[in-house]
Coordinates of C-alpha atoms in Angstrom, one line a residue:
M19 CA 0.2 -0.3 0.0
F20 CA 1.4 3.2 -0.7
T21 CA -0.4 6.1 1.2
I22 CA -0.4 10.2 1.5
S23 CA -1.3 11.5 4.9
L24 CA -2.8 15.1 5.2
E25 CA -2.9 17.2 8.5
F26 CA -4.4 20.1 8.5
L27 CA -2.9 22.5 11.1
H28 CA -5.4 24.9 11.7
G29 CA -8.3 22.9 11.2
T30 CA -9.8 24.3 8.2
F31 CA -9.4 23.8 4.4
R32 CA -9.9 27.0 1.8
G33 CA -9.3 26.1 -2.0
D34 CA -11.5 26.5 -4.7
P35 CA -12.8 23.6 -6.7
D36 CA -14.2 25.0 -9.9
G37 CA -12.7 28.6 -10.0
T38 CA -16.0 30.0 -9.1
A39 CA -14.8 31.7 -5.5
N40 CA -14.6 35.2 -7.3
T41 CA -17.7 35.6 -8.7
D42 CA -18.9 35.2 -5.3
R43 CA -21.5 32.3 -5.8
L44 CA -19.5 29.8 -4.2
A45 CA -21.7 27.9 -2.2
Q46 CA -19.4 24.8 -0.8
G47 CA -15.8 24.4 -0.6
E48 CA -14.1 21.5 -2.1
W49 CA -14.4 18.5 0.4
P50 CA -12.7 15.9 0.0
P51 CA -9.3 18.0 -1.5
A52 CA -9.1 17.0 -4.9
P53 CA -6.2 14.3 -5.8
A54 CA -5.3 16.5 -8.6
R55 CA -4.7 19.8 -6.1
L56 CA -2.3 17.4 -4.1
F57 CA -0.8 16.6 -7.0
A58 CA -0.4 20.2 -8.3
A59 CA 1.3 20.6 -4.8
F60 CA 4.0 18.0 -4.9
V61 CA 4.9 19.7 -8.1
A62 CA 4.3 23.0 -6.9
S63 CA 7.1 21.7 -4.1
D64 CA 10.5 21.3 -6.3
G65 CA 9.5 22.5 -9.4
S66 CA 9.8 19.8 -12.7
G67 CA 12.3 19.4 -15.2
E68 CA 15.4 21.8 -15.0
N69 CA 13.5 23.8 -12.3
C70 CA 14.2 20.8 -9.8
R71 CA 16.4 21.5 -6.7
M72 CA 16.3 18.5 -4.3
T73 CA 14.5 15.8 -6.7
D74 CA 15.3 14.7 -10.5
G75 CA 11.7 14.9 -11.3
N76 CA 10.8 11.4 -11.9
E77 CA 8.4 10.4 -9.4
L78 CA 5.9 13.1 -10.2
F79 CA 5.8 11.4 -13.7
W80 CA 4.8 8.1 -11.4
L81 CA 2.7 9.5 -9.4
E82 CA 0.4 11.1 -12.2
S83 CA 0.0 7.8 -13.8
L84 CA -1.4 6.2 -10.8
P85 CA -5.5 5.6 -10.6
P86 CA -8.1 7.6 -8.6
P87 CA -7.2 6.8 -4.8
V88 CA -9.7 5.8 -2.1
I89 CA -9.5 8.9 -0.1
R90 CA -10.3 8.6 3.7
A91 CA -12.0 12.0 4.9
I92 CA -14.7 12.4 7.4
P93 CA -18.3 13.3 5.4
D94 CA -19.6 15.5 8.1
I95 CA -17.8 18.8 7.8
H96 CA -19.4 23.0 8.1
H97 CA -19.2 25.0 4.7
Q98 CA -18.3 28.6 6.1
P99 CA -18.9 31.5 3.2
L100 CA -16.6 34.0 3.5
S101 CA -18.0 37.8 3.1
P102 CA -16.4 39.5 0.4
R103 CA -14.1 42.6 1.6
Y104 CA -12.1 45.7 0.2
V105 CA -8.2 45.5 0.9
V106 CA -5.8 48.4 -0.6
R107 CA -3.8 47.8 -3.5
H108 CA -0.1 48.1 -3.3
D109 CA 0.0 49.8 -7.0
G110 CA 2.0 52.4 -5.9
V111 CA 0.2 54.8 -8.1
A112 CA -2.2 57.3 -6.6
T113 CA -5.9 57.5 -8.2
K114 CA -8.8 58.7 -7.6
S115 CA -11.9 57.0 -5.8
T116 CA -9.0 56.1 -3.4
H117 CA -9.2 53.9 -0.2
Q118 CA -10.0 56.4 3.1
E119 CA -7.6 54.9 5.2
Y120 CA -4.9 54.6 3.2
V121 CA -4.4 58.1 1.2
G122 CA -3.3 57.6 -2.4
R123 CA -4.3 53.6 -2.7
T124 CA -6.7 52.2 -4.1
G125 CA -9.1 49.7 -2.9
T126 CA -9.8 45.9 -4.5
L127 CA -12.8 43.7 -3.4
V128 CA -11.7 40.5 -2.4
R129 CA -13.7 36.9 -2.5
E130 CA -12.3 34.4 -0.4
G131 CA -15.1 32.1 -1.1
V132 CA -15.8 29.3 1.2
R133 CA -13.7 28.2 4.1
V134 CA -14.4 24.4 5.3
A135 CA -14.3 23.3 8.8
L136 CA -12.8 20.0 9.9
R137 CA -14.1 17.9 12.7
D138 CA -11.1 15.5 12.1
S139 CA -8.3 17.5 10.4
R140 CA -6.5 14.2 8.7
V141 CA -7.2 13.1 5.1
L142 CA -5.5 10.0 3.8
Y143 CA -5.0 9.0 -0.1
E144 CA -4.6 5.5 -0.5
W145 CA -3.2 3.0 -3.5
D146 CA -2.5 -0.5 -3.9
N147 CA 0.7 0.5 -6.0
E148 CA 4.2 0.1 -4.9
P149 CA 6.5 2.8 -5.7
P150 CA 10.3 2.0 -6.5
T151 CA 13.0 3.4 -3.7
A152 CA 14.2 6.3 -5.5
V153 CA 10.7 7.3 -6.3
L154 CA 9.5 7.1 -2.8
E155 CA 12.2 9.0 -1.7
G156 CA 11.9 11.9 -4.3
L157 CA 8.1 12.1 -3.1
R158 CA 9.2 12.5 0.6
R159 CA 11.7 15.1 0.1
R160 CA 8.6 17.1 -1.8
A161 CA 6.3 16.4 1.0
A162 CA 8.4 17.6 3.4
R163 CA 8.2 21.2 1.4
I164 CA 4.8 21.5 1.0
G165 CA 3.8 24.1 3.6
Y166 CA -0.2 24.3 2.6
L167 CA -2.8 22.9 0.5
G168 CA -5.4 25.4 -1.5
T169 CA -4.8 28.9 -0.1
A170 CA -2.0 30.0 2.3
D171 CA -4.2 30.1 5.3
S172 CA -4.4 26.1 4.9
P173 CA -1.3 25.1 6.3
V174 CA -0.3 21.2 6.1
R175 CA 1.6 18.3 7.1
V176 CA 2.4 16.1 4.2
V177 CA 3.6 12.6 5.3
V178 CA 4.4 9.9 2.5
A179 CA 4.1 6.2 3.4
T180 CA 4.5 2.6 2.0
G181 CA 4.0 -0.4 2.9
E182 CA 1.9 0.1 6.1
K183 CA -1.5 1.6 6.8
L184 CA -1.7 5.0 8.7
N185 CA -4.1 6.0 10.8
G186 CA -6.8 8.2 10.0
P187 CA -10.5 8.5 9.3
S188 CA -12.7 5.2 8.7
D189 CA -15.3 7.1 6.3
A190 CA -14.0 6.3 2.2
F191 CA -14.7 8.0 -0.9
V192 CA -14.0 5.3 -3.1
P193 CA -13.9 5.5 -6.9
D194 CA -16.8 4.1 -8.7
P195 CA -18.5 4.4 -12.0
D196 CA -21.8 4.8 -10.7
G197 CA -20.8 7.0 -7.9
E198 CA -22.6 10.4 -6.9
T199 CA -19.4 12.5 -6.4
R200 CA -17.3 14.1 -9.2
I201 CA -13.6 14.4 -7.7
A202 CA -10.8 16.2 -10.2
V203 CA -7.9 13.4 -10.1
P204 CA -4.5 13.7 -12.1
K205 CA -3.6 11.8 -15.1
S206 CA -1.0 11.4 -17.3
G207 CA 0.3 14.3 -19.3
D208 CA -0.6 16.8 -16.5
L209 CA 3.0 17.5 -15.7
L210 CA 3.9 18.3 -19.3
V211 CA 0.8 20.8 -19.9
L212 CA 1.6 22.2 -16.1
D213 CA 5.0 23.2 -17.8
R214 CA 3.6 24.7 -20.6
V215 CA 1.2 26.8 -18.3
H216 CA 4.4 27.5 -16.2
A217 CA 5.9 28.9 -19.3
E218 CA 3.1 30.8 -20.9
W219 CA 3.1 32.5 -17.2
T220 CA 6.5 33.3 -17.2
E221 CA 6.3 34.7 -20.2
R222 CA 3.0 36.4 -20.0
G223 CA 1.9 37.0 -16.8
A224 CA -1.6 36.8 -15.2
S225 CA -2.6 37.1 -18.7
A226 CA -2.1 33.5 -18.6
S227 CA -4.7 31.8 -16.8
R228 CA -5.9 28.3 -16.1
S229 CA -8.9 28.6 -18.1
Q230 CA -6.9 28.4 -21.2
F231 CA -5.7 24.9 -20.1
P232 CA -9.3 23.0 -19.9
A233 CA -6.8 19.7 -20.7
L234 CA -6.0 19.8 -16.6
R235 CA -9.3 19.3 -15.7
H236 CA -10.1 15.3 -15.3
D237 CA -13.1 14.1 -13.3
A238 CA -13.5 10.5 -11.5
W239 CA -16.7 9.5 -10.3
Y240 CA -16.8 9.2 -6.6
R241 CA -19.3 7.1 -4.2
S242 CA -19.1 9.0 -0.9
P243 CA -19.4 7.7 2.7
T244 CA -23.3 9.0 3.1
A245 CA -24.4 7.6 -0.2
A246 CA -27.6 6.3 -0.2
E247 CA -27.3 2.7 -0.1
E248 CA -27.6 1.1 -3.4
I249 CA -30.3 -1.3 -4.2
D250 CA -29.8 -4.4 -6.2
R251 CA -31.3 -3.9 -9.6
G252 CA -29.1 -6.5 -11.4
S253 CA -26.5 -5.6 -13.7
A254 CA -24.2 -6.2 -17.0
V255 CA -22.1 -8.6 -16.3
A256 CA -19.8 -8.7 -19.8
W257 CA -19.3 -6.6 -22.6
L258 CA -18.2 -6.6 -26.1
A259 CA -17.1 -4.2 -29.2
L260 CA -18.3 -5.1 -32.2
R261 CA -16.1 -4.6 -35.5
P262 CA -17.1 -3.1 -37.6
A263 CA -20.3 -1.5 -36.2
Q264 CA -23.7 -2.4 -37.4
S265 CA -26.9 -1.0 -39.0
G266 CA -29.3 -0.4 -35.8
R267 CA -31.6 -1.7 -38.0
R268 CA -30.4 -5.2 -37.6
V269 CA -30.7 -4.7 -33.9
S270 CA -33.1 -7.9 -33.6
A271 CA -31.4 -10.1 -35.6
L272 CA -28.2 -9.1 -33.6
T273 CA -29.7 -9.8 -30.6
A274 CA -30.8 -13.2 -31.3
L275 CA -27.8 -14.1 -32.8
F276 CA -25.8 -13.2 -29.7
K277 CA -28.2 -14.6 -27.4
E278 CA -27.8 -18.6 -29.6
A279 CA -24.1 -17.9 -29.3
V280 CA -23.5 -17.3 -25.5
L281 CA -26.2 -20.3 -24.8
S282 CA -23.9 -22.8 -27.0
R283 CA -20.7 -21.6 -25.9
H284 CA -22.0 -21.9 -22.5
Q285 CA -23.4 -25.7 -23.2
R286 CA -19.7 -26.7 -24.3
M287 CA -18.0 -24.9 -21.5
H288 CA -19.9 -25.6 -18.5
G289 CA -23.2 -27.7 -19.5
E290 CA -27.0 -26.8 -19.7
P291 CA -27.6 -23.0 -19.4
S292 CA -29.3 -21.7 -16.1
P293 CA -33.4 -20.8 -17.0
L294 CA -32.3 -17.2 -16.1
L295 CA -30.8 -17.3 -19.5
H296 CA -32.5 -18.8 -22.1
G297 CA -36.0 -18.3 -20.5
H298 CA -37.5 -22.2 -20.7
G299 CA -38.7 -23.9 -17.8
F300 CA -38.3 -20.4 -15.6
K301 CA -40.3 -21.5 -12.5
Q302 CA -39.4 -18.5 -10.5
K303 CA -42.0 -15.7 -9.8
G304 CA -41.5 -12.3 -11.5
Y305 CA -40.5 -10.9 -14.7
E306 CA -36.5 -11.1 -14.4
L307 CA -34.3 -12.8 -17.5
A308 CA -31.1 -12.4 -19.0
R309 CA -30.8 -9.4 -21.5
Y310 CA -29.1 -9.1 -24.3
L311 CA -28.1 -5.8 -25.5
A312 CA -27.2 -3.9 -28.6
L313 CA -25.5 -1.0 -27.8
P314 CA -26.2 2.1 -30.0
D315 CA -24.4 5.4 -31.1
V316 CA -26.8 7.6 -29.4
G317 CA -27.1 11.4 -28.1
G318 CA -24.5 13.1 -30.4
R319 CA -24.6 15.7 -32.3
W320 CA -23.1 12.9 -35.3
S321 CA -24.7 10.1 -34.0
R322 CA -26.8 8.3 -36.5
G323 CA -27.6 5.0 -34.5
R324 CA -25.2 2.4 -35.7
L325 CA -24.5 -0.2 -33.0
H326 CA -21.0 -0.4 -31.4
G327 CA -21.7 -2.9 -28.7
L328 CA -23.1 -5.7 -26.6
A329 CA -24.1 -6.5 -23.2
L330 CA -25.2 -9.6 -21.2
W331 CA -27.5 -8.3 -18.2
L332 CA -28.6 -10.8 -15.5
P333 CA -31.2 -9.7 -13.0
A334 CA -30.8 -8.9 -9.1
G335 CA -30.0 -12.2 -6.6
T336 CA -28.6 -14.1 -9.3
D337 CA -25.7 -16.4 -8.0
A338 CA -22.1 -15.7 -8.2
S339 CA -21.5 -19.4 -10.2
T340 CA -24.5 -18.7 -12.7
R341 CA -22.6 -14.9 -13.3
I342 CA -19.4 -16.5 -13.7
K343 CA -20.4 -18.9 -16.0
A344 CA -22.2 -16.7 -18.0
C345 CA -19.5 -14.4 -18.4
D346 CA -16.9 -16.8 -19.3
A347 CA -19.3 -18.0 -22.5
V348 CA -20.2 -14.2 -23.3
M349 CA -16.1 -13.3 -23.3
D350 CA -15.3 -16.4 -25.3
L351 CA -17.1 -15.0 -28.4
R352 CA -15.2 -14.0 -31.1
R353 CA -17.6 -14.0 -34.3
L354 CA -21.2 -13.5 -35.2
S355 CA -22.6 -14.7 -38.5
G356 CA -25.6 -15.6 -39.8
R357 CA -29.5 -13.6 -40.3
G358 CA -27.3 -10.6 -42.5
V359 CA -24.9 -10.1 -39.7
D360 CA -21.4 -11.1 -39.9
V361 CA -19.4 -9.3 -37.3
S362 CA -15.7 -9.6 -35.2
L363 CA -16.0 -10.1 -31.2
A364 CA -13.8 -8.3 -29.0
P365 CA -13.4 -7.5 -25.1
G366 CA -14.1 -3.6 -24.8
S367 CA -11.1 -1.3 -24.5
S368 CA -10.9 2.3 -24.3
E369 CA -10.4 2.4 -27.8
D370 CA -13.5 1.7 -28.9
A371 CA -16.5 3.9 -29.3
W372 CA -18.4 5.5 -26.1
A373 CA -21.1 3.3 -27.7
A374 CA -19.7 0.5 -26.2
N375 CA -18.3 1.6 -22.8
P376 CA -20.1 0.7 -19.7
R377 CA -20.1 3.7 -18.3
R378 CA -22.3 5.0 -21.3
W379 CA -25.1 2.8 -20.0
C380 CA -24.6 2.3 -16.4
R381 CA -24.0 6.0 -14.8
P382 CA -26.9 7.2 -12.3
S383 CA -29.1 9.7 -14.0
K384 CA -32.8 11.0 -13.3
I385 CA -34.0 11.4 -16.8
W386 CA -33.8 8.1 -19.1
V387 CA -34.1 7.9 -22.3
T388 CA -34.9 5.3 -24.9
A389 CA -32.1 4.7 -27.4
I390 CA -34.2 1.9 -28.5
P391 CA -37.8 1.4 -29.3
A392 CA -39.5 0.1 -26.1
I393 CA -42.7 -2.7 -27.3
H394 CA -45.6 -1.8 -25.0
E395 CA -46.4 -4.8 -22.7
R396 CA -50.5 -4.5 -23.4
R397 CA -52.5 -3.2 -26.3
R398 CA -53.4 0.1 -24.2
P399 CA -52.7 3.6 -24.4
L400 CA -49.9 4.9 -22.6
D401 CA -50.7 6.8 -19.5
S402 CA -48.7 7.2 -16.1
E403 CA -50.2 3.4 -14.4
E404 CA -49.4 1.7 -17.8
I405 CA -45.7 3.5 -17.9
A406 CA -45.0 2.4 -13.4
R407 CA -46.5 -1.5 -14.4
W408 CA -43.3 -1.7 -17.3
C409 CA -40.7 -0.1 -14.8
R410 CA -42.1 -2.3 -11.7
H411 CA -41.8 -5.3 -14.3
A412 CA -38.2 -3.8 -15.0
G413 CA -37.1 -3.6 -11.3
L414 CA -37.8 0.1 -11.4
P415 CA -39.4 2.4 -9.0
A416 CA -42.0 4.7 -10.9
P417 CA -41.3 8.0 -12.9
V418 CA -42.4 10.9 -11.6
K419 CA -43.9 11.9 -15.2
F420 CA -42.8 10.3 -18.9
R421 CA -43.7 11.7 -22.2
S422 CA -43.9 8.8 -25.2
S423 CA -43.3 9.4 -29.0
R424 CA -43.8 7.3 -31.9
T425 CA -40.5 8.9 -33.6
P426 CA -36.9 8.8 -32.2
L427 CA -36.5 11.4 -28.8
R428 CA -32.7 11.8 -29.2
P429 CA -30.2 11.9 -31.6
G430 CA -29.5 8.3 -33.3
A431 CA -32.5 6.9 -31.5
L432 CA -33.7 3.9 -33.5
D433 CA -36.6 4.8 -35.7
L434 CA -37.7 1.0 -36.3
T435 CA -40.3 -0.7 -38.8
P436 CA -42.8 -3.0 -37.4
I437 CA -41.0 -5.7 -39.3
E438 CA -37.5 -4.7 -37.4
V439 CA -38.9 -5.0 -34.1
N440 CA -41.7 -7.8 -34.1
R441 CA -40.7 -11.1 -34.5
P442 CA -42.1 -13.5 -37.3
G443 CA -45.2 -15.7 -36.5
Q444 CA -45.4 -14.0 -33.2
P445 CA -48.5 -11.1 -32.3
G446 CA -47.3 -7.8 -33.3
L447 CA -47.6 -5.5 -30.7
P448 CA -47.4 -1.1 -30.8
Y449 CA -44.0 -0.1 -29.7
S450 CA -42.7 3.2 -28.8
H451 CA -39.8 5.7 -27.8
V452 CA -40.2 7.1 -24.6
E453 CA -38.1 9.3 -21.7
L454 CA -38.6 8.7 -17.8
H455 CA -37.8 11.2 -15.3
F456 CA -37.5 9.6 -11.8
K457 CA -37.5 11.2 -8.3
E458 CA -34.1 10.4 -7.4
P459 CA -31.3 8.9 -9.9
V460 CA -31.7 5.2 -10.9
T461 CA -28.1 3.4 -12.2
G462 CA -28.4 1.4 -15.6
P463 CA -28.2 -0.3 -17.6
V464 CA -32.3 1.0 -17.7
V465 CA -34.4 -0.9 -20.5
I466 CA -38.1 -1.0 -20.2
G467 CA -40.8 -3.0 -22.3
S468 CA -42.0 -6.5 -23.5
G469 CA -38.7 -6.6 -25.5
R470 CA -36.4 -6.0 -23.2
Q471 CA -34.9 -9.8 -22.8
R472 CA -33.9 -9.1 -26.7
G473 CA -32.6 -5.6 -26.4
F474 CA -35.7 -3.4 -27.1
G475 CA -36.6 -0.8 -24.7
L476 CA -32.6 0.2 -23.8
C477 CA -32.9 3.8 -22.4
E478 CA -30.0 6.4 -22.6
P479 CA -28.8 8.3 -19.2
I480 CA -29.0 12.5 -20.1
A481 CA -25.9 13.5 -18.8
G482 CA -26.0 16.4 -16.3
C483 CA -29.0 14.7 -14.5
Q484 CA -27.6 12.7 -11.3
Q485 CA -28.6 15.8 -8.9

């Protein structure tokens, strides 16, 4: 274990989380102190590159490459907004409208933002990585030179440790793609950007602002200690990328082939699949079976609804053995062929389209809109009661409001014909695009309607609607 420990010597911390303190609109201070701020303090303590005096700077490249840490800090803190005040400007030039108490000096308005008062002045950042000896020594030298974090009235003591667990708060902010809190973290390449900022500031002074370098801001999702206990609504156990992407009009054929391939591979690898995967002989109460999802490009300005990925979702309460065997079967697939489809499959990676990324479909949101139309469960008009019934069958809370349309509600959402939705030989049912508004954020994937086992009714989370 690698740990960086902070102790705020005055029991308070003041930092501007997003550059709004000088607008007098900052209502809450930054908490916990962002790992990106801590990284910047390490950079400032001894510079970088040719500016280093006590170290060679290589430890900074190692530090910025680490994943987001677990942050141990108490969540129960007091936010104290500070009143704006006027101070004298020391520009040495006599002008009109001078400061009353300082003849010949002008006054300037200072907005100091929000001070955070702490019950426990300790904060710990924990990683599972082990630093090389030279890196550890360099970080310790830099830590000894850090006098404050955030503003200068937040003095701090910094300790770097490895191989031991330091004493600190038990509450933890944990990295989680489904979390509800965003915290700025460093990423590889930030040191080079900071060097460019320093060079620009050296040459042009205050006219070089951090707003000109947006690449410095990277947010990671965290689950805070005060987050509501997550309700098990099932989860996707395996994700695949399609290469090349397929037409959205092939969604029904693609998910049918996906299901057949998973069942066949499961039979060969682990024997007879669970009834959860195929639905035959399913004797438990409820409506939840495995869902075979196709993932379209939707929601962007240039989205065209092409299918970039596949995912297998299993319902809440699925035992670990069933999940592992199903995941093995999916991840062993390399190609789907038949019914007008011929496509290669590969485990998802950061190089694949955003549509195939689990974070695209799993993040929490209060608003969800169908990317693939939802098939009606009954032949009756859609109203609040019917939509609540759909959501109940899908393991979701009742929405507070909704709207529906025969045509897509989002760019790239699939606009299909009846023959592309209803299965041959089966009674045709109406289908619609739906927008759902929930009282509290719901974690995806969200899939509604009677065709959810074959991917119809897949919904897109609307960004910015977590709160």
